Coordinates of C-alpha atoms and ligand atoms in Angstrom, one line a residue:
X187 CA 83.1 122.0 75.9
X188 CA 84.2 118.5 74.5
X189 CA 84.8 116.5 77.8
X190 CA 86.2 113.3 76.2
X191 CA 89.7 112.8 76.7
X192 CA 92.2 111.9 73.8
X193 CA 92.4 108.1 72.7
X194 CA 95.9 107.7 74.5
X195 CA 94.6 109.3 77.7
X196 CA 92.7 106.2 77.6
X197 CA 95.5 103.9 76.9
X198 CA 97.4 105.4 80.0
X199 CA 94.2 105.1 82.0
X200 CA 93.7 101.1 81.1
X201 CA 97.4 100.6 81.9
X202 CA 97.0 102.4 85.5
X203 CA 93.6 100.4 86.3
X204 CA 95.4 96.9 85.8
X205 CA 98.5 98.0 88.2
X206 CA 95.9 98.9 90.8
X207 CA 93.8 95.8 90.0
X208 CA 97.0 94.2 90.4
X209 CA 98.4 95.7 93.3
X210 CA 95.9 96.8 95.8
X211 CA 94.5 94.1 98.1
X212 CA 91.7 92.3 97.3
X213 CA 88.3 94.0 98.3
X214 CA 89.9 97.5 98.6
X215 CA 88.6 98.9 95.2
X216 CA 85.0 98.0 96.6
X217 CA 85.6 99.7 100.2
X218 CA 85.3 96.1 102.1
X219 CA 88.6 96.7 103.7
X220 CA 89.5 97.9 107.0
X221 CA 92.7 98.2 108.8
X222 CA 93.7 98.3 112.5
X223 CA 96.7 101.1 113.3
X224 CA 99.6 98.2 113.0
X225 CA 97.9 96.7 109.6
X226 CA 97.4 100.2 108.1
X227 CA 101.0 101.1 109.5
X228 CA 102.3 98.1 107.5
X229 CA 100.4 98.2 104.4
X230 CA 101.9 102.2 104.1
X231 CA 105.0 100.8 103.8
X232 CA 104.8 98.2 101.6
X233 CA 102.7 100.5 99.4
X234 CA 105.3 103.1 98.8
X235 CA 107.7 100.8 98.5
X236 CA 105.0 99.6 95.2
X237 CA 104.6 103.1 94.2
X238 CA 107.8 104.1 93.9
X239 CA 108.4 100.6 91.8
X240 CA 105.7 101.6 89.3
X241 CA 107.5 104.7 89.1
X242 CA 104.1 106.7 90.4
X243 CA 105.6 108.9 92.8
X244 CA 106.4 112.2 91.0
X245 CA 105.4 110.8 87.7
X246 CA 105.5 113.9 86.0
X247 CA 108.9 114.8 86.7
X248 CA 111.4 114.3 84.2
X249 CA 112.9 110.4 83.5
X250 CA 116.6 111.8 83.6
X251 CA 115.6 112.7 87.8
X252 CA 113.4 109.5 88.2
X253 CA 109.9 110.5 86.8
X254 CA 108.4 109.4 84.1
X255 CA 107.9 112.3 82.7
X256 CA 104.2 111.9 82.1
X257 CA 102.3 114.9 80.2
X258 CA 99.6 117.0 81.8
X259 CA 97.1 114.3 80.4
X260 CA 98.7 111.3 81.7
X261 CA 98.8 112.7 85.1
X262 CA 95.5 114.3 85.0
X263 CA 94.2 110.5 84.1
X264 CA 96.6 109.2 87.2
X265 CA 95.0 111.3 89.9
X266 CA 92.1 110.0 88.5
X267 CA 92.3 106.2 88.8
X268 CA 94.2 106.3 92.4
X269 CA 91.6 108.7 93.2
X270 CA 88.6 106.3 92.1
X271 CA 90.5 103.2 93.9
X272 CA 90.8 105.1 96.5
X273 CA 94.8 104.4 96.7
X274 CA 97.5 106.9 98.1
X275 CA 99.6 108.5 95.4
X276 CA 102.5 110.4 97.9
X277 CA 105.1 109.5 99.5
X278 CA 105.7 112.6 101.7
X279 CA 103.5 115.6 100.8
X280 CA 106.2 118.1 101.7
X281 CA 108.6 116.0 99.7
X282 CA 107.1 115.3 96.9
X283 CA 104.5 118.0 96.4
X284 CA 106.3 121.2 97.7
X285 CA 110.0 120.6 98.3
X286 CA 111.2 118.4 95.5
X287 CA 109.4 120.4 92.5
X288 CA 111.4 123.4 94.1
X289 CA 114.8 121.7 94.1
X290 CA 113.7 120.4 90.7
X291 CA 113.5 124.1 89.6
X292 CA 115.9 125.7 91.5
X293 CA 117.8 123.0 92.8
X294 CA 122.0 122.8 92.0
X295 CA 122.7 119.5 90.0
X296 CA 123.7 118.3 93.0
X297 CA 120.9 118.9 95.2
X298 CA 118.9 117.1 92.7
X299 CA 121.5 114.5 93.1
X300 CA 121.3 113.8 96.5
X301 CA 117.3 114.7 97.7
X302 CA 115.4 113.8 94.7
X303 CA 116.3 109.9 94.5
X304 CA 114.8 109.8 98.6
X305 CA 112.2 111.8 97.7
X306 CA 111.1 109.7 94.9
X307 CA 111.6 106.6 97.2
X308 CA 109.2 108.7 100.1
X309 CA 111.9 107.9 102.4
X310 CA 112.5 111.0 104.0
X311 CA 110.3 113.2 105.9
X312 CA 110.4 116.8 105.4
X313 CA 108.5 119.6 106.6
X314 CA 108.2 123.5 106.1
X315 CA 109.8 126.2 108.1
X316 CA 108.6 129.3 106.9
X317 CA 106.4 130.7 110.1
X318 CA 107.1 131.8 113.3
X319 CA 105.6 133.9 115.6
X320 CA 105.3 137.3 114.0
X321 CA 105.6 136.2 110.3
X322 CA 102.7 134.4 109.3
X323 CA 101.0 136.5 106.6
X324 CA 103.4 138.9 106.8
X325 CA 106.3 135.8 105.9
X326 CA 109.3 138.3 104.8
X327 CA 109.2 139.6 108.1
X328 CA 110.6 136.9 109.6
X329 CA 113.8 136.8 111.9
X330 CA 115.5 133.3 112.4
X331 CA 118.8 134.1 110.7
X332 CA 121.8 131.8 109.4
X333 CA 125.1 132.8 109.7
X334 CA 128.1 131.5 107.7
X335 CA 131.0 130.0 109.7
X336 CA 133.1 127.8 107.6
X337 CA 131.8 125.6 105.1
X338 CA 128.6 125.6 107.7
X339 CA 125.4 127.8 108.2
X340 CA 124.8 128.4 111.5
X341 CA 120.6 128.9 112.3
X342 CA 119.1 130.0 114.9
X343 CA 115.3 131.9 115.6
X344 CA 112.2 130.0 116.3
X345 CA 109.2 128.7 113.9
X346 CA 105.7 127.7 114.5
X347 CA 103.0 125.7 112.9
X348 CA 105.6 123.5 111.4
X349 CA 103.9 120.4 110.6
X350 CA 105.2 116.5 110.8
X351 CA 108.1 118.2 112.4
X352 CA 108.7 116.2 115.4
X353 CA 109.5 113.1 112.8
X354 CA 110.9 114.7 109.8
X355 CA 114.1 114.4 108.5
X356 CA 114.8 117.5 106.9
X357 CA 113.2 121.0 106.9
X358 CA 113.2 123.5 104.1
X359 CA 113.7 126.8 106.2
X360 CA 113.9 130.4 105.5
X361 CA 116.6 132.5 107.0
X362 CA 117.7 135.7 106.7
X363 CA 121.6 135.7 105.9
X364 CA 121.6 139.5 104.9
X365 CA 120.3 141.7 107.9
X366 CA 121.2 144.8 106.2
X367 CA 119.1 143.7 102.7
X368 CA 115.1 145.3 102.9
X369 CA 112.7 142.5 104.2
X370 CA 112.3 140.6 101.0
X371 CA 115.7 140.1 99.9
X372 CA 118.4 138.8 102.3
X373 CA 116.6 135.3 102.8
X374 CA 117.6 132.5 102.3
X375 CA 116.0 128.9 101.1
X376 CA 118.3 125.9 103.1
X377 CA 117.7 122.7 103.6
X378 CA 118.5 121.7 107.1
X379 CA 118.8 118.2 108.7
X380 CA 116.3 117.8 111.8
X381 CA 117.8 115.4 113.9
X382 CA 120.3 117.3 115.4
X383 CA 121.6 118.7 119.0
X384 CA 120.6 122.7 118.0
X385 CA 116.8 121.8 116.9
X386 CA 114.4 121.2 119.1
X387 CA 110.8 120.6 118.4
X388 CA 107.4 120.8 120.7
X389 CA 104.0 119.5 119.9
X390 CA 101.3 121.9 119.5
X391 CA 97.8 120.0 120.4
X392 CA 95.0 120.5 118.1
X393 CA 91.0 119.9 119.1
X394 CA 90.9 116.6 118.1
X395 CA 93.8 115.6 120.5
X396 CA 96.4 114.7 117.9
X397 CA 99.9 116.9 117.6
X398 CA 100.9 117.4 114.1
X399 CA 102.3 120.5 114.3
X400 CA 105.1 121.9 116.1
X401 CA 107.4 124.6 117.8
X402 CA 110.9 124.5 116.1
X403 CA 113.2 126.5 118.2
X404 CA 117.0 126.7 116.0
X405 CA 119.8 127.1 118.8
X406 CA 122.9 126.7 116.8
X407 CA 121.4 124.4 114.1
X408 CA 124.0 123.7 111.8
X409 CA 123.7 122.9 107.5
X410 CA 125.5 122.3 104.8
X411 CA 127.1 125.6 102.9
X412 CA 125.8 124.2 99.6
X413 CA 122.2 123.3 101.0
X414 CA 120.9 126.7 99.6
X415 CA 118.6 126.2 97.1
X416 CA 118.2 129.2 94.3
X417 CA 121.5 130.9 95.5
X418 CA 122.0 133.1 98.7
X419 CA 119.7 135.5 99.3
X420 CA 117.5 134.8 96.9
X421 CA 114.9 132.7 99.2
X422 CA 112.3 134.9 98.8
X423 CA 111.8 134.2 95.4
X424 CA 112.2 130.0 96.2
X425 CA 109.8 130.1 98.5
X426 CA 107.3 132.2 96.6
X427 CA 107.1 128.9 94.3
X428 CA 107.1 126.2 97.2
X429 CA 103.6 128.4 98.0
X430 CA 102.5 128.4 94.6
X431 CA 102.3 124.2 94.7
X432 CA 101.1 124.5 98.0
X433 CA 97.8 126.4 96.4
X434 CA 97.7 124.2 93.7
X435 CA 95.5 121.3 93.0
X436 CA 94.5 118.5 91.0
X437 CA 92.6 119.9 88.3
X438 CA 89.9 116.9 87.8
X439 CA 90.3 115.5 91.2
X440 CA 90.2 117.2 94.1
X441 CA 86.4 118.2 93.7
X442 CA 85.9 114.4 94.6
X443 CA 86.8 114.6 98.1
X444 CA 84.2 117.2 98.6
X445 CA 81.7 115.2 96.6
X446 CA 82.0 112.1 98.7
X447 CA 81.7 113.7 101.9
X448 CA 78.5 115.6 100.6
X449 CA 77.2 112.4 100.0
X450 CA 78.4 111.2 103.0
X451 CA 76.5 113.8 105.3
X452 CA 73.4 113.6 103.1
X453 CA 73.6 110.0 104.7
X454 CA 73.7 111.3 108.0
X455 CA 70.0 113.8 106.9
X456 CA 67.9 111.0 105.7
X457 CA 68.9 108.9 108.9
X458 CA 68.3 111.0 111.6
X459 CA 65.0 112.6 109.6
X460 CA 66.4 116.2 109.2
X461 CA 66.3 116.0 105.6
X462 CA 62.5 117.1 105.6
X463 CA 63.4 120.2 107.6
X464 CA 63.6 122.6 104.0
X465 CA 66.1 125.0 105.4
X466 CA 68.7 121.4 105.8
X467 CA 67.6 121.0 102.3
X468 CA 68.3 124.5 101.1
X469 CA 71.7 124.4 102.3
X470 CA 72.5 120.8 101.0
X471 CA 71.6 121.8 97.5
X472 CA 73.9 124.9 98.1
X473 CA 76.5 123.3 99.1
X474 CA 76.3 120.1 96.5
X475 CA 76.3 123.4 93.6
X476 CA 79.4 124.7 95.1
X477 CA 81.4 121.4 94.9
X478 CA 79.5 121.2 90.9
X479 CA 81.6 124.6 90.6
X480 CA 84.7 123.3 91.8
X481 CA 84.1 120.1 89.6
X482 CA 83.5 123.0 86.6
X483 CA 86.6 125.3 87.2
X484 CA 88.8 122.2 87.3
X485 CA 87.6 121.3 84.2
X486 CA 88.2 124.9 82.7
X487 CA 91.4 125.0 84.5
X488 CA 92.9 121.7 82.4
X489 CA 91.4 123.2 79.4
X490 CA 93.7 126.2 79.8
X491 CA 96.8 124.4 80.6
X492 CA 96.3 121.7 77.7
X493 CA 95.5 124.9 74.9
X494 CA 97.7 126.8 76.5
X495 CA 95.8 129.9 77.4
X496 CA 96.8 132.7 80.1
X497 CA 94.3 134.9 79.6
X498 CA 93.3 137.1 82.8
X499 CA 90.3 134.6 82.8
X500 CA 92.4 131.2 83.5
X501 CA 94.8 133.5 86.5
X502 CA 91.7 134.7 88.5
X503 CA 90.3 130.6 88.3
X504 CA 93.9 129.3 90.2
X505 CA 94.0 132.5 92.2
X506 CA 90.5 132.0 94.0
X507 CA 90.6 128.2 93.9
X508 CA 92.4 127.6 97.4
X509 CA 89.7 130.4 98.8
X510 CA 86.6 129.0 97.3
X511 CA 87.2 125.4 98.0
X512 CA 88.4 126.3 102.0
X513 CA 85.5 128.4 102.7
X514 CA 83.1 125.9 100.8
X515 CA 84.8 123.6 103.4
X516 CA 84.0 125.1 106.5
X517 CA 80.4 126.0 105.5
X518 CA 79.4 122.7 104.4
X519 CA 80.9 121.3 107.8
X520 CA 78.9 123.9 110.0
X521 CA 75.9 122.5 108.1
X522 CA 77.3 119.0 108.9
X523 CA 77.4 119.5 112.1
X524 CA 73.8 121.4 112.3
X525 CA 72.4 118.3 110.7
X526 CA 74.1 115.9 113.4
X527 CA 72.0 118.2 115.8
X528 CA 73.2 117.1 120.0
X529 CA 75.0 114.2 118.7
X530 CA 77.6 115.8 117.0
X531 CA 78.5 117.0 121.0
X532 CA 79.4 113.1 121.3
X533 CA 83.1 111.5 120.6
X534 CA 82.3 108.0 119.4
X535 CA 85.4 107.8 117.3
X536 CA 87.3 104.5 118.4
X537 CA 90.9 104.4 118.9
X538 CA 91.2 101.3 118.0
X539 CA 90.4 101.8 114.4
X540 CA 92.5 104.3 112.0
X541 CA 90.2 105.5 109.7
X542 CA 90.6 108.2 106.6
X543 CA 89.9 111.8 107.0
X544 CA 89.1 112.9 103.5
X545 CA 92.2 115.3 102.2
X546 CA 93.9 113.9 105.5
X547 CA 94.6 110.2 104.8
X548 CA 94.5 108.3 107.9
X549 CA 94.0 109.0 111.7
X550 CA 93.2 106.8 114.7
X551 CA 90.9 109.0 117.2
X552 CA 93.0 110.0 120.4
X553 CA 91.7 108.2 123.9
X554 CA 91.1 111.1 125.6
X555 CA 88.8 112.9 122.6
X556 CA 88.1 110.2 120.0
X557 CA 86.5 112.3 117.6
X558 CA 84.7 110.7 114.9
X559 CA 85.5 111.5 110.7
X560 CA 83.1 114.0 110.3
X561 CA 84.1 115.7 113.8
X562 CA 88.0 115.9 112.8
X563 CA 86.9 117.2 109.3
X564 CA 85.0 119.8 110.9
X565 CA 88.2 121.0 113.0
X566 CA 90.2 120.5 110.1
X567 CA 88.3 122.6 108.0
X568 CA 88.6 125.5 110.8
X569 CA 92.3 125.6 109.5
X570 CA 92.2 125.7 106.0
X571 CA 91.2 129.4 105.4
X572 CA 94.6 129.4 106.7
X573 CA 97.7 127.0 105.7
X574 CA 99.3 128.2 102.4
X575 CA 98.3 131.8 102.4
X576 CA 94.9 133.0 104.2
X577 CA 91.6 133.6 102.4
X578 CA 92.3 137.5 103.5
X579 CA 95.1 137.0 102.0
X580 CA 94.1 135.1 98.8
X581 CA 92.0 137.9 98.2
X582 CA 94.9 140.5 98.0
X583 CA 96.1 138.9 95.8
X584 CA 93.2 137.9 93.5
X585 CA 93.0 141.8 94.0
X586 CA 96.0 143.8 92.9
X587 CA 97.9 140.5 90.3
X588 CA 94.5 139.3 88.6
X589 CA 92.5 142.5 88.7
X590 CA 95.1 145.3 88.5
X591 CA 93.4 147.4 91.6
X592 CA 95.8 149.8 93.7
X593 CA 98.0 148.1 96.6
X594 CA 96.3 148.3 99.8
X595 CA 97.9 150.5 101.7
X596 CA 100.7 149.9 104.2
X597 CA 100.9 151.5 107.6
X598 CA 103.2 154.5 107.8
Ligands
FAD244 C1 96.9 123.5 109.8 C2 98.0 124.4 109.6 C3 99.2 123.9 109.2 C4 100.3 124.8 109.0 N1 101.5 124.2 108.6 C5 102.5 125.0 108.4 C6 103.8 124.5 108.0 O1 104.0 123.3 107.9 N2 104.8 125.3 107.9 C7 104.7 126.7 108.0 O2 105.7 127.4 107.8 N3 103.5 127.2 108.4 C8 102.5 126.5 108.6 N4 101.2 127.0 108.9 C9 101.2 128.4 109.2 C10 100.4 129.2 108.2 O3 101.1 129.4 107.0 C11 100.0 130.6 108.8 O4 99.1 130.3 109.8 C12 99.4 131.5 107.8 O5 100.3 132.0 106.9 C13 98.8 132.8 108.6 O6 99.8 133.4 109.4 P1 99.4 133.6 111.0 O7 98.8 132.4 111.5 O8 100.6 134.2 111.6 O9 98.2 134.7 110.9 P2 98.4 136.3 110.7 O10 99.3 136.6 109.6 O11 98.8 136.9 112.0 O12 97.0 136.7 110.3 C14 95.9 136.9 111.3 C15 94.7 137.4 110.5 O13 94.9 138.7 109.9 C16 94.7 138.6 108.5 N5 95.6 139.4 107.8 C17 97.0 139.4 107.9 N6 97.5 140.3 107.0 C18 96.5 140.8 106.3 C19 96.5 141.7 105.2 N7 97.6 142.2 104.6 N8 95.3 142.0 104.6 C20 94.1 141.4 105.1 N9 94.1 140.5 106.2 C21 95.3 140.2 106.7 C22 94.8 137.2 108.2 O14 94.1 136.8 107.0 C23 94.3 136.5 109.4 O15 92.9 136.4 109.4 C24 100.2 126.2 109.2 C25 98.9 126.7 109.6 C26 97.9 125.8 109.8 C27 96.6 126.4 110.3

């Protein structure tokens, strides 16, 4: 394999350093700077606001909706260099990672009209409603429905696990607006404003002590007629995409977060001396070949999309790539928090300090249960065998699409 990148990659990759050099504070490249809640909560602002002036936000999208229409290499090179500065690259990740690539490919001229431009600007919020209570896996079995009354859909059912909904702005929801269609038709794809009289939201509490998901209980929620994106009834097919970027990743970069935090907790063994127990060592060297993997198949995987190829080979590497990298995850935190032995019991997070959760961005430890990086990453990783399709679930698919084996079987 021929791992040098085309001369222009390059050129893109020079440009992209110097508006970091340029733009990011002084020190922060090298790691030297820290922020309390209020100065983080300032410099997020001011930093999309400079993101969305270099025109990063979305930069692969075409110029004619605000992108810059950058090719695969381009933004392949981008995630690279925010990556390696260690710089945000989002605005809103439901916005600009799941919701707006959906309106870009499903979305009416007019719904690309008026939610790309605030999208692009990360000045909405938005979040996901497709789970509730007895449609999780099993998402076409959901029940909140929408009912047409005037120019006005009229919502109303209950979803769960909706996260950043207690602050966002909109939600991308599915209804069903056919209850005589069979499960998977009948749905519906809207786009509903949150800050209204018939939504209300409540926190669900995670381990750590922070809320970031919710309860979203639709009593009478009302939206726009021509907020369906992809055409009535035809949400099932919408939302089928909005999951496909939710799997997706970064082809080059997203090994790096694992990498660092490998390196981190190798820290953690020579300090506290259980890096001479050989079983500790064992299961670091396991672990650092599985992020080397991940590092590998994100290489193969660019390969494929810059030649082209969709060979059985290149579907079953993006099929298992959200299982392998979640359940990599939890073990290398179990081993983590082996290595920490008794003190990994003890919350020495402070809540004065907002500090980065790798994959997370920022969080300031709760007073009641400040739990240190590593800790939250631990819970964290609890959770993502879960979000955007389950490793069970993964596997059924990896199953009957990539492999062509017989449909499990349903219950009579
Ligand atoms: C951190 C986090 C954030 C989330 N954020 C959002 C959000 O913003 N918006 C949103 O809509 N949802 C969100 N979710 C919900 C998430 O999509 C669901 O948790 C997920 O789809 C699983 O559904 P469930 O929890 O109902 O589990 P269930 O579907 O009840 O599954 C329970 C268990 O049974 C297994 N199982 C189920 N069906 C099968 C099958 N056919 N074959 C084999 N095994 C099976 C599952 O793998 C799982 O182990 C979030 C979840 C988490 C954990």
């Amino acid at each position: 394999m021929d791992l040098t990148y085309p001369d222009e990659a390059e050129v893109f990759r020079k440009e992209v350093r110097a508006w970091l050099e340029a733009n990011l504070p002084e020190g922060w490249i090298d790691g030297d700077v820290r922020l309390t809640g209020e100065e983080r909560r300032r410099f997020n602002e001011e930093w999309t606001r400079k993101l969305h002036e270099g025109g990063w936000i979305c930069a692969t999208w075409p110029e004619e909706y605000g992108g810059r229409g950058l090719s695969t290499m381009e933004s392949v090179v981008l995630n690279e260099e925010f990556h390696r500065a260690g710089a945000s690259l989002r605005g809103d990740f439901f916005g600009d990672t799941l919701v707006g690539p959906t309106i870009l490919q499903w979305g009416t001229e007019e719904q690309k009209k008026q939610f790309l431009p605030g999208i692009l600007r990360g000045e909405i919020a938005w979040c996901q409603g497709f789970s509730e209570p007895d449609a999780g896996s099993d998402l076409a079995s959901l029940k909140t429905k929408a009912e047409l009354d005037g120019d006005e859909w009229v919502i109303s059912g209950q979803k769960i696990w909706t996260t950043q909904a207690g602050w966002a702005d909109y939600i991308f929801v599915l209804a069903r607006t056919d209850p005589d269609a069979s499960k998977h038709a009948g749905i519906s794809y809207l786009l509903c404003p949150m800050k209204q009289e018939g939504i209300t939201t409540r926190p669900i509490r995670q381990p750590d002590g922070s809320a970031e998901f919710f309860e979203v209980f639709f009593d009478g929620a009302r939206c726009p007629e021509a907020n369906v994106v992809g055409g009535v009834n035809n949400g099932w097919k919408v939302a089928m995409t909005t999951l496909g970027f939710e799997r997706g990743s970064s082809a080059t970069t997203s090994y790096r977060r694992f990498e660092k935090e490998w390196e981190e907790i190798v820290e953690v063994a020579r300090a506290n001396g259980r890096v001479q127990d050989a079983r500790t060592r064992q299961g670091l060297a396991r672990t650092w070949s599985k992020v080397q993997l991940m590092r590998i198949n994100g290489l193969r995987s660019l390969s494929a999309v810059v030649q082209d190829r969709k060979d059985p080979g290149v579907a079953a590497l993006g099929a298992t790539n959200k299982m392998f990298w979640s359940e990599y995850h939890q073990e290398v935190m179990d081993l983590a928090m082996g290595i920490c032995g008794m003190k990994g019991q003890l919350l020495t997070g402070d809540p004065a300090l907002e500090e980065s959760v790798p994959g997370y961005g920022p969080r300031k430890p709760s007073d009641d249960y400040p739990a240190t990086v590593l800790q939250s990453s631990f819970f964290f990783s609890r959770s993502e065998t879960l979000w955007g399709g389950t490793s069970q679930i993964q596997r059924n698919i990896v199953g009957e699409r990539v492999l062509g084996l017989p449909k499990e079987p349903k219950p009579a």
